[in-house]
PDB file of C-alpha atoms in Angstrom:
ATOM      1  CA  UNK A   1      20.519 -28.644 -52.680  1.00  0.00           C
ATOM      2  CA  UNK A   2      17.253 -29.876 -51.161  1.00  0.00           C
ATOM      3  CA  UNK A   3      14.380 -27.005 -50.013  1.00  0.00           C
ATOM      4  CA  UNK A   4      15.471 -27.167 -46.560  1.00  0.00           C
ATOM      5  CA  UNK A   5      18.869 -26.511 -47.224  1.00  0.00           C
ATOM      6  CA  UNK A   6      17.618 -23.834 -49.192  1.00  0.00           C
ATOM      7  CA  UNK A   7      15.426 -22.401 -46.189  1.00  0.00           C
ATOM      8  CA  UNK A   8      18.625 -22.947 -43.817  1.00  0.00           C
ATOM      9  CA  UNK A   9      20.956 -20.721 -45.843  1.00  0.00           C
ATOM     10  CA  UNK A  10      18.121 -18.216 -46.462  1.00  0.00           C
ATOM     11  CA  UNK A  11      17.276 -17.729 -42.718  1.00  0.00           C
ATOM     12  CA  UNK A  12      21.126 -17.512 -42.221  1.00  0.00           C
ATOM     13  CA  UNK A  13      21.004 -14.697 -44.986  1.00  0.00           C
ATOM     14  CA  UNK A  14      17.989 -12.962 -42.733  1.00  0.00           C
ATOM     15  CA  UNK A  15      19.832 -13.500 -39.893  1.00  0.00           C
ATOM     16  CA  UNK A  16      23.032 -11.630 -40.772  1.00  0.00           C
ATOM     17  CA  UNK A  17      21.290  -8.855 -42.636  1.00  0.00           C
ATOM     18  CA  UNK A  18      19.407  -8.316 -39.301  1.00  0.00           C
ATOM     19  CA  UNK A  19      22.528  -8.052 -37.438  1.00  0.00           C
ATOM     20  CA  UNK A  20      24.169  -5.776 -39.438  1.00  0.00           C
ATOM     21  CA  UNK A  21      20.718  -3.958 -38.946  1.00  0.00           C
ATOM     22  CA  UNK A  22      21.057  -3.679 -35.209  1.00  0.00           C
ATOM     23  CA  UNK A  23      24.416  -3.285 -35.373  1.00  0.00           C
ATOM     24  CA  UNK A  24      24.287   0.115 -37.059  1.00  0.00           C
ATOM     25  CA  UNK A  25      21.230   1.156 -35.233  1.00  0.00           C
ATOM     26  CA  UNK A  26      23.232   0.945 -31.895  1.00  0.00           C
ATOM     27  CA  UNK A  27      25.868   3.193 -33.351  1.00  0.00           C
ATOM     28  CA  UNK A  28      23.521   5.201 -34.661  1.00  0.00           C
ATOM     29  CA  UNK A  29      21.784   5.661 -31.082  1.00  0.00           C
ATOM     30  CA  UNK A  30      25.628   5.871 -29.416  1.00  0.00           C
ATOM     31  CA  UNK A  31      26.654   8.596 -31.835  1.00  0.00           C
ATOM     32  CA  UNK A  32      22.973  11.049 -30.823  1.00  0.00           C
ATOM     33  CA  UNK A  33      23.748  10.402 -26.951  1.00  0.00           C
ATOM     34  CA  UNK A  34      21.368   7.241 -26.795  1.00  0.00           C
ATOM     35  CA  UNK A  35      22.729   4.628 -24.463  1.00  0.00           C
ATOM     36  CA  UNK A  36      19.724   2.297 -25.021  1.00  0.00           C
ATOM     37  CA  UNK A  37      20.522  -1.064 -26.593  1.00  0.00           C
ATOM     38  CA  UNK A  38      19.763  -1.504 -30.186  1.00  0.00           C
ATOM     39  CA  UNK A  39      17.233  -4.638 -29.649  1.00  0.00           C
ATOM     40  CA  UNK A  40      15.056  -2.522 -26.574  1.00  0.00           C
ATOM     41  CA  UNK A  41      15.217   0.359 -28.374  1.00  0.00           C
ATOM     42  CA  UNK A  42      13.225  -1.012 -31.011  1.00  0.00           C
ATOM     43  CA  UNK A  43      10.727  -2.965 -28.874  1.00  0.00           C
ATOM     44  CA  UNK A  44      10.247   1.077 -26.702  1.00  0.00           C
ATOM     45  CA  UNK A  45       9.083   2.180 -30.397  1.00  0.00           C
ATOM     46  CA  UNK A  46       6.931  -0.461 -31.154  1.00  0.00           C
ATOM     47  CA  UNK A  47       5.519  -0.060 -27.594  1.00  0.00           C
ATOM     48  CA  UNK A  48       4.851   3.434 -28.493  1.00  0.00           C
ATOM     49  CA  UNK A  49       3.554   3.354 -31.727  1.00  0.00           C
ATOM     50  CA  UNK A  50       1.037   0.638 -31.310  1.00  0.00           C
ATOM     51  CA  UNK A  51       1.930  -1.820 -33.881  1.00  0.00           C
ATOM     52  CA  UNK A  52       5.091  -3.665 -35.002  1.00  0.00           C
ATOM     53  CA  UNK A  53       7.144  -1.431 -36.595  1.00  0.00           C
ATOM     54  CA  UNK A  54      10.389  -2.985 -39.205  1.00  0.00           C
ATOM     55  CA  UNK A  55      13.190  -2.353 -37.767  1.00  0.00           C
ATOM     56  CA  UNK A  56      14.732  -1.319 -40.697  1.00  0.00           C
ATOM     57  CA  UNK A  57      12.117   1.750 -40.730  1.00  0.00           C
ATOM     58  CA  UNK A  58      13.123   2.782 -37.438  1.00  0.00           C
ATOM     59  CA  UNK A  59      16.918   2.704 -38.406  1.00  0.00           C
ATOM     60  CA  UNK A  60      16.054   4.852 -41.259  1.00  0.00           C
ATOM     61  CA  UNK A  61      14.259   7.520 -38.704  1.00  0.00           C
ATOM     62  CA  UNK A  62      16.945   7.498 -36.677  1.00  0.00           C
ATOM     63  CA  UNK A  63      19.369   8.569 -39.202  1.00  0.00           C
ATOM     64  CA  UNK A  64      16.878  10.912 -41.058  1.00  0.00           C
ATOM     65  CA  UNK A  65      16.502  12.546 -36.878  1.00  0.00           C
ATOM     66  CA  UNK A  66      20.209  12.563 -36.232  1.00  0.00           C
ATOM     67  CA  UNK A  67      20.967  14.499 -39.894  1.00  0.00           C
ATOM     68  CA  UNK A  68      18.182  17.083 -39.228  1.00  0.00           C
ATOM     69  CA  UNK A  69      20.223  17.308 -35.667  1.00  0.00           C
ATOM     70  CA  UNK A  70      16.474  16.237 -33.571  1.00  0.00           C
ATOM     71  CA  UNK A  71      16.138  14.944 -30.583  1.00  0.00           C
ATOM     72  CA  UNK A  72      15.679  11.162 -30.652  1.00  0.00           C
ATOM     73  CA  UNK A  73      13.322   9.113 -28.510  1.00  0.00           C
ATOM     74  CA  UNK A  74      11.188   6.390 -28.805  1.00  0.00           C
ATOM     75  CA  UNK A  75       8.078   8.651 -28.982  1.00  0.00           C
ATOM     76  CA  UNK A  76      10.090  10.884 -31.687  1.00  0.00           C
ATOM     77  CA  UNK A  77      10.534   7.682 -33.753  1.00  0.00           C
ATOM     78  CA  UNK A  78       6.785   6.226 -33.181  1.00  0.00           C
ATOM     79  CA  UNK A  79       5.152   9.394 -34.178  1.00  0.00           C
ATOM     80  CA  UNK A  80       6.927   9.212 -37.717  1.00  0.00           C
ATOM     81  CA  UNK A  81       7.322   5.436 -38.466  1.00  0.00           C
ATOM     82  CA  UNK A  82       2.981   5.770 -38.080  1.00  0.00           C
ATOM     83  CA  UNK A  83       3.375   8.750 -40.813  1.00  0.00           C
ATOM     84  CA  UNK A  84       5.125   5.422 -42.867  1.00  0.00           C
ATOM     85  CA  UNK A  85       2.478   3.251 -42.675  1.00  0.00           C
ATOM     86  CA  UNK A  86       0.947   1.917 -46.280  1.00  0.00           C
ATOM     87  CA  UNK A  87       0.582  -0.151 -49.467  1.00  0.00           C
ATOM     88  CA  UNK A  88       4.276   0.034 -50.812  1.00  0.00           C
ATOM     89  CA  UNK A  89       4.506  -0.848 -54.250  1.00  0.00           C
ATOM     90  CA  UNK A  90       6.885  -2.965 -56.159  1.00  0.00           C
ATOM     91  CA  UNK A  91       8.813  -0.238 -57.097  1.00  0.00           C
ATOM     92  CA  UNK A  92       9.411   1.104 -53.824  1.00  0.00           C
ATOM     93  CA  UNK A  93      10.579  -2.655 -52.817  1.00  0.00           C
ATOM     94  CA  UNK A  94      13.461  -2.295 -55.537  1.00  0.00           C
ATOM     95  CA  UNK A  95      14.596   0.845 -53.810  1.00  0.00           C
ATOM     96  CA  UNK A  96      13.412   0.177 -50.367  1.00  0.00           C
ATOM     97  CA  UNK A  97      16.100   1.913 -48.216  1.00  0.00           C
ATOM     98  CA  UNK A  98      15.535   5.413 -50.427  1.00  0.00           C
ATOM     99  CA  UNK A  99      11.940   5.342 -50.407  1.00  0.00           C
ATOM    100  CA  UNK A 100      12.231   5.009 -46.426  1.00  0.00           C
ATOM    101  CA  UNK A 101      14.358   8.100 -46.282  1.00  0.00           C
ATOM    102  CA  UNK A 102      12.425  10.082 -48.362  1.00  0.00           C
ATOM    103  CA  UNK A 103       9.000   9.176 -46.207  1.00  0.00           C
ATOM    104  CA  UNK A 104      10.914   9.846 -43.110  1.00  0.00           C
ATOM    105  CA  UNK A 105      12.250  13.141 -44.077  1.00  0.00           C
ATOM    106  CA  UNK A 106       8.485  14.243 -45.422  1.00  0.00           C
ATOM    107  CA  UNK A 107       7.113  12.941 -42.396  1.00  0.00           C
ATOM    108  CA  UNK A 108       9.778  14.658 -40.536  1.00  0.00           C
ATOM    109  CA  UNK A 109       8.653  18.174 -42.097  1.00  0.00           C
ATOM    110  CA  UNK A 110       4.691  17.585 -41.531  1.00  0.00           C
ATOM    111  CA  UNK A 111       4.132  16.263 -45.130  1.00  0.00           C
ATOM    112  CA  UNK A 112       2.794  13.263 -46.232  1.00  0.00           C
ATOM    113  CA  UNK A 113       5.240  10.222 -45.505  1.00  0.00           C
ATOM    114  CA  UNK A 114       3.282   7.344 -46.762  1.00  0.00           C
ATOM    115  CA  UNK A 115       4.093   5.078 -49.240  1.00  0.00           C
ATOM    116  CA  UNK A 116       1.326   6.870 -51.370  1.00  0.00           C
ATOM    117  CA  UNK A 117       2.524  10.349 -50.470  1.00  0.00           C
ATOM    118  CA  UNK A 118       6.299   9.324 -51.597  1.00  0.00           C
ATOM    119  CA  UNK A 119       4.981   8.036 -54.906  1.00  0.00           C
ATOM    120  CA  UNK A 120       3.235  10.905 -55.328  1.00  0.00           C
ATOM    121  CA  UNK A 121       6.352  13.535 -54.426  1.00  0.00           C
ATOM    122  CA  UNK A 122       8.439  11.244 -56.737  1.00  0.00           C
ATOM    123  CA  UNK A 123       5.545  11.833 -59.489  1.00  0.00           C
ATOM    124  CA  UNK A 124       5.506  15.306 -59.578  1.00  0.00           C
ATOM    125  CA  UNK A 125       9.313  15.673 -59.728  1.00  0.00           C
ATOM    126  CA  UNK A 126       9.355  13.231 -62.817  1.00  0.00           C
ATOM    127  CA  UNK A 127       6.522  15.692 -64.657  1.00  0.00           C
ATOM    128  CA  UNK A 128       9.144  18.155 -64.642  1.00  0.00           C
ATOM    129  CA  UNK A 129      12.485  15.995 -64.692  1.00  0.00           C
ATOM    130  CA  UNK A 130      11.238  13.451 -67.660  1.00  0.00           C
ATOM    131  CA  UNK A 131      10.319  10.422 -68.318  1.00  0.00           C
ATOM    132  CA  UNK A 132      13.774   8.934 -68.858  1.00  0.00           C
ATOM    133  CA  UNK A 133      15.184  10.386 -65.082  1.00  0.00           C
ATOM    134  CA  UNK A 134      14.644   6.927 -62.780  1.00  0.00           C
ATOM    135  CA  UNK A 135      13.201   6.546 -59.360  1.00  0.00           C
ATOM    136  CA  UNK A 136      16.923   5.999 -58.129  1.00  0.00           C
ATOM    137  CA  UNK A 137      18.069   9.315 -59.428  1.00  0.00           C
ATOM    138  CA  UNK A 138      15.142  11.635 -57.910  1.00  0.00           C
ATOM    139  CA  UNK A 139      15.346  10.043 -54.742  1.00  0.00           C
ATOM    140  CA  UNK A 140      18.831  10.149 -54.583  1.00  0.00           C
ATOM    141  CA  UNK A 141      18.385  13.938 -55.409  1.00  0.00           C
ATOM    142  CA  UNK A 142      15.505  14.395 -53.285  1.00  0.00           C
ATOM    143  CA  UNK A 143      17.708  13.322 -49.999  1.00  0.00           C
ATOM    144  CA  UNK A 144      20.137  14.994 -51.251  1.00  0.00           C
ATOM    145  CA  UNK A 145      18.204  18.655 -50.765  1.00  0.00           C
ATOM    146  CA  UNK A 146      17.627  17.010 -46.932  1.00  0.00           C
ATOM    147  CA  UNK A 147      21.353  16.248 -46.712  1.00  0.00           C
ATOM    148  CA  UNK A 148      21.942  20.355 -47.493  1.00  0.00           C
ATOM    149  CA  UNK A 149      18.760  21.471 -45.128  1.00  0.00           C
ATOM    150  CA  UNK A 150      16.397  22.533 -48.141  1.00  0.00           C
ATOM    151  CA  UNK A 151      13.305  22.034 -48.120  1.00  0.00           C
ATOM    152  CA  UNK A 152      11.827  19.078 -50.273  1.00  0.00           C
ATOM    153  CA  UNK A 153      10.000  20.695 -52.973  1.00  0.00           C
ATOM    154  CA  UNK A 154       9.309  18.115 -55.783  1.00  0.00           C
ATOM    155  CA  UNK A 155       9.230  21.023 -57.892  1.00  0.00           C
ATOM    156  CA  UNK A 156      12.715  21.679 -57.199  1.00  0.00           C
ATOM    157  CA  UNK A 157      13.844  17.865 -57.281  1.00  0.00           C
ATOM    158  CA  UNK A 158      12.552  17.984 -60.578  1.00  0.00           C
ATOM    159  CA  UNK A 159      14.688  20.522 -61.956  1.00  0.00           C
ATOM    160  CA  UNK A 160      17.418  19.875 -60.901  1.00  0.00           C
ATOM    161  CA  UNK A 161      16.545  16.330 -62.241  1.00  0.00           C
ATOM    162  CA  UNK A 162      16.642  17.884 -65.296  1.00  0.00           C
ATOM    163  CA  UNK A 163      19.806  19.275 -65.000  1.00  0.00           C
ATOM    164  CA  UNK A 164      21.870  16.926 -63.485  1.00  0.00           C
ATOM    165  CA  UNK A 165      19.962  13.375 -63.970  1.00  0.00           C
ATOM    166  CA  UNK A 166      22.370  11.637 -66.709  1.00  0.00           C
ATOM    167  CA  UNK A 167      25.446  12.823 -64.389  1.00  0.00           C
ATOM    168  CA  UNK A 168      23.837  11.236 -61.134  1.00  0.00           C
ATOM    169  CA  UNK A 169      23.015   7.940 -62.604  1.00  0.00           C
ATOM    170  CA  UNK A 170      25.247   5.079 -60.538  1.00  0.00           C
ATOM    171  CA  UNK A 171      26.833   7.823 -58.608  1.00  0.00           C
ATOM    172  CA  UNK A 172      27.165   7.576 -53.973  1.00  0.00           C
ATOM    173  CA  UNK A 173      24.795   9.915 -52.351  1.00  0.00           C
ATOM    174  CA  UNK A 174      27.717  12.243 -50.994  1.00  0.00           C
ATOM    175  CA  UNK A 175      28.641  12.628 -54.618  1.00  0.00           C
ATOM    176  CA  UNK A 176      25.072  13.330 -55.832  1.00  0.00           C
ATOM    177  CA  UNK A 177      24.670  15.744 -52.359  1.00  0.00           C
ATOM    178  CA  UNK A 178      27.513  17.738 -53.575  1.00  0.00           C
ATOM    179  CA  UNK A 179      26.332  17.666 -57.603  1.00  0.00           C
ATOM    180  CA  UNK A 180      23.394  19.249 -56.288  1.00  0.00           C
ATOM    181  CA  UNK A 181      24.579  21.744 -54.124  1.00  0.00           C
ATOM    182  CA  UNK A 182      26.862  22.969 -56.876  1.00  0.00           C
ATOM    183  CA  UNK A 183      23.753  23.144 -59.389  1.00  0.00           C
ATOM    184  CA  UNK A 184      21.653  25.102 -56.756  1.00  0.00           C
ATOM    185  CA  UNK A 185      24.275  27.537 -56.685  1.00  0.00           C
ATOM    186  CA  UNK A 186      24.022  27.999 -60.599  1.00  0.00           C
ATOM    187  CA  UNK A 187      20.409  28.198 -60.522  1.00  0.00           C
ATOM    188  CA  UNK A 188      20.577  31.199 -57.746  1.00  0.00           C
ATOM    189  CA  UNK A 189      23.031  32.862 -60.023  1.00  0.00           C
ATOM    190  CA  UNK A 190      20.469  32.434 -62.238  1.00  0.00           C
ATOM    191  CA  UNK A 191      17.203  33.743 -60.898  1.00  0.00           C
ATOM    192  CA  UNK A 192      19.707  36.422 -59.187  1.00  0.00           C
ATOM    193  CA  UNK A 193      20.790  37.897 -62.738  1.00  0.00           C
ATOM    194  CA  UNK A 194      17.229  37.259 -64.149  1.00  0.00           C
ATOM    195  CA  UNK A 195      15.704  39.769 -61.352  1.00  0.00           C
ATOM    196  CA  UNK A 196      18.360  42.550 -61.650  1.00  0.00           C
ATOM    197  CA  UNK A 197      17.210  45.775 -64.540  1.00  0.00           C
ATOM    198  CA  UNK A 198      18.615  45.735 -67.562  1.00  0.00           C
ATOM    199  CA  UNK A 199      21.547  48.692 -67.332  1.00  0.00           C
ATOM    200  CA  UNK A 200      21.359  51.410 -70.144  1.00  0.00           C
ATOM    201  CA  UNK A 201      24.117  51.728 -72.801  1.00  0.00           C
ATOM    202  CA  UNK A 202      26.703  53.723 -72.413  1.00  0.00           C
ATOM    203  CA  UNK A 203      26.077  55.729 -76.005  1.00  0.00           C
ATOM    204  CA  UNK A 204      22.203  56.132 -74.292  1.00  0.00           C
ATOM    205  CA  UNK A 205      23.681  57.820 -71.180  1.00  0.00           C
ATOM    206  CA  UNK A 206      25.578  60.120 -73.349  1.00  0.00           C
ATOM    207  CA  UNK A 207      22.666  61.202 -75.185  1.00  0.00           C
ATOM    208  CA  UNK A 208      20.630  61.917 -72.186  1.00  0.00           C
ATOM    209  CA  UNK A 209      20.171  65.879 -71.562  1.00  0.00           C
ATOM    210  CA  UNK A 210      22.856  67.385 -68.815  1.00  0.00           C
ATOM    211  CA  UNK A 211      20.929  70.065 -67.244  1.00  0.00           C
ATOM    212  CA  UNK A 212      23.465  72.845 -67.170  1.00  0.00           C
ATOM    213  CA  UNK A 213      25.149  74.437 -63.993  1.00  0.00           C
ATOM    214  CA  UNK A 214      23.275  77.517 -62.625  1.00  0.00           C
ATOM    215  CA  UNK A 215      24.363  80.905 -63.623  1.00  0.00           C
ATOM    216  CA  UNK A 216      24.490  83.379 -66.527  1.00  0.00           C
ATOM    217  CA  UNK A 217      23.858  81.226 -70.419  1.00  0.00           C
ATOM    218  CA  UNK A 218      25.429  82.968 -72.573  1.00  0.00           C
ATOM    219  CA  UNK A 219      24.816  80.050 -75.446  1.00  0.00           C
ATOM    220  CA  UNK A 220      21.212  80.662 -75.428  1.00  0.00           C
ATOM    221  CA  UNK A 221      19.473  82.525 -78.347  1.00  0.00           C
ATOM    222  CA  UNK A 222      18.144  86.031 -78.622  1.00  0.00           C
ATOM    223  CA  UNK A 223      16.360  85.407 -81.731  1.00  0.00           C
ATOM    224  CA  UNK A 224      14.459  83.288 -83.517  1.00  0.00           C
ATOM    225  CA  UNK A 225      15.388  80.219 -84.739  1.00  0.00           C
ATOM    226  CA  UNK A 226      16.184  81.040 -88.587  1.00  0.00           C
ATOM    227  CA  UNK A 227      15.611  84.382 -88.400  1.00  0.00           C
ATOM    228  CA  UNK A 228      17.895  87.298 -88.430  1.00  0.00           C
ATOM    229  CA  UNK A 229      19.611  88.444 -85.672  1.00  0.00           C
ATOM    230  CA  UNK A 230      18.167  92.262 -84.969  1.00  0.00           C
ATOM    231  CA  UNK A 231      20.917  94.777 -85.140  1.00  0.00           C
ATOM    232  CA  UNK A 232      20.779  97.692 -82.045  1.00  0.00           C
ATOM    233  CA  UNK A 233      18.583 101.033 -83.691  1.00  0.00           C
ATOM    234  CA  UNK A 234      21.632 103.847 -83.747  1.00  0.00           C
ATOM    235  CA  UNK A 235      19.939 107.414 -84.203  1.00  0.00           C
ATOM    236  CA  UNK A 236      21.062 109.419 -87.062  1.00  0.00           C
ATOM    237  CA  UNK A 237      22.431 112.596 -86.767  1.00  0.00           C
ATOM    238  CA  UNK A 238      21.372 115.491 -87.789  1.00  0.00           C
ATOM    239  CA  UNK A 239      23.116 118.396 -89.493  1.00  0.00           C
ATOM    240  CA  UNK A 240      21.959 120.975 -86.466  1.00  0.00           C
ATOM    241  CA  UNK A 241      24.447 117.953 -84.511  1.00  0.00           C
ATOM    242  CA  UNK A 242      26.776 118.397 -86.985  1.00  0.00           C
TER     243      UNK A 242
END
């Protein structure tokens, strides 16, 4: 195969991984009440933004708007593909479409978006996950918590990287959406038992002092502890009495 026939099936390879693009952007727009064609749609963004934005990066917007039930415009869209903007690194290339999501839904919430700002989210969560947990397993995690409406805490991502990381390697998102939900459940269980007082025994409530019913007590003593009880005085009698 010579290098142009190399370049030809190449561009053909660009060319059909852009129309699939396009072609699930429009039925992305369709499905949140957008009648505006895929290819305009995309050229009304750029317009708005001020620069070229991918196309793939407004796709992933879109989606990340129409799961967090926003409105979608073009403005919408600009103002976060700009939060987007950045040096990506060659990690994020190897995981492109997850690192998008996870800027968008940052930028979505007011944080920071950016390439740098996602590596740094994705940091913090592996301080408290480990070493061995991979990028694909705390972002899938970390979308996952915007799949369920939680907020994106790296903190949290983290632990439950910690948890659940060995059982979410190679799994689909839904699956690793619902592994998570069920693991925030256990947590809130947990905090939930940690916070409630620790109930007394039942031998302990025994022993604690009944204060006794009002009225007459006849069980309490006239004398002295270890003494003798004092008999009533009886007057003798005298022989005049008798």
């Amino acid at each position: 195969m010579t290098t142009s026939d190399k370049h030809d099936e190449q561009t053909g390879q660009d060319r059909t991984a852009r129309d699939a693009l396009y072609e699930q952007l429009s039925i992305d727009l369709l499905n949140a009440g957008v009648m505006t064609p895929a290819a305009q749609f995309v050229a009304q963004v750029r317009a708005a933004a001020g620069f070229r934005a991918a196309p793939r990066q407004i796709a992933t917007v879109v989606q990340e708007l129409t799961r967090s039930a926003q409105p979608i415009n073009a403005e919408a869209v600009a103002r976060i593909v700009e939060g987007l903007r950045g040096y990506t690194s060659s990690r994020q290339r190897r995981n492109a479409e997850q690192w998008l999501s996870l800027g968008s839904a940052l930028a979505l919430r007011g944080l920071d978006g950016s390439p740098a700002g996602q590596r740094a989210f994705i940091g913090q969560a592996r301080s408290i996950a480990g070493q061995h947990v991979s990028d694909a397993v705390l972002l899938s995690i970390a979308l996952a918590l915007s799949d369920l409406g939680r907020a994106l805490d790296p903190d949290v991502v983290g632990e439950l990287g910690k948890r659940i990381g060995r059982q979410a390697v190679g799994l689909e998102q839904d699956a690793v959406t619902e592994l998570a939900r069920a693991e925030l459940r256990v947590i809130g269980r947990e905090r939930a038992s940690a916070g409630k007082p620790t109930k007394r025994s039942s031998s302990s409530a025994r022993r604690k002092k009944v204060k006794p019913p009002p009225g007459p007590n006849f069980s309490t003593r006239k004398w002295r502890p270890g003494g003798r009880r004092r008999r009533p005085l009886v007057p003798r009698r005298t022989e005049d009495e008798t």
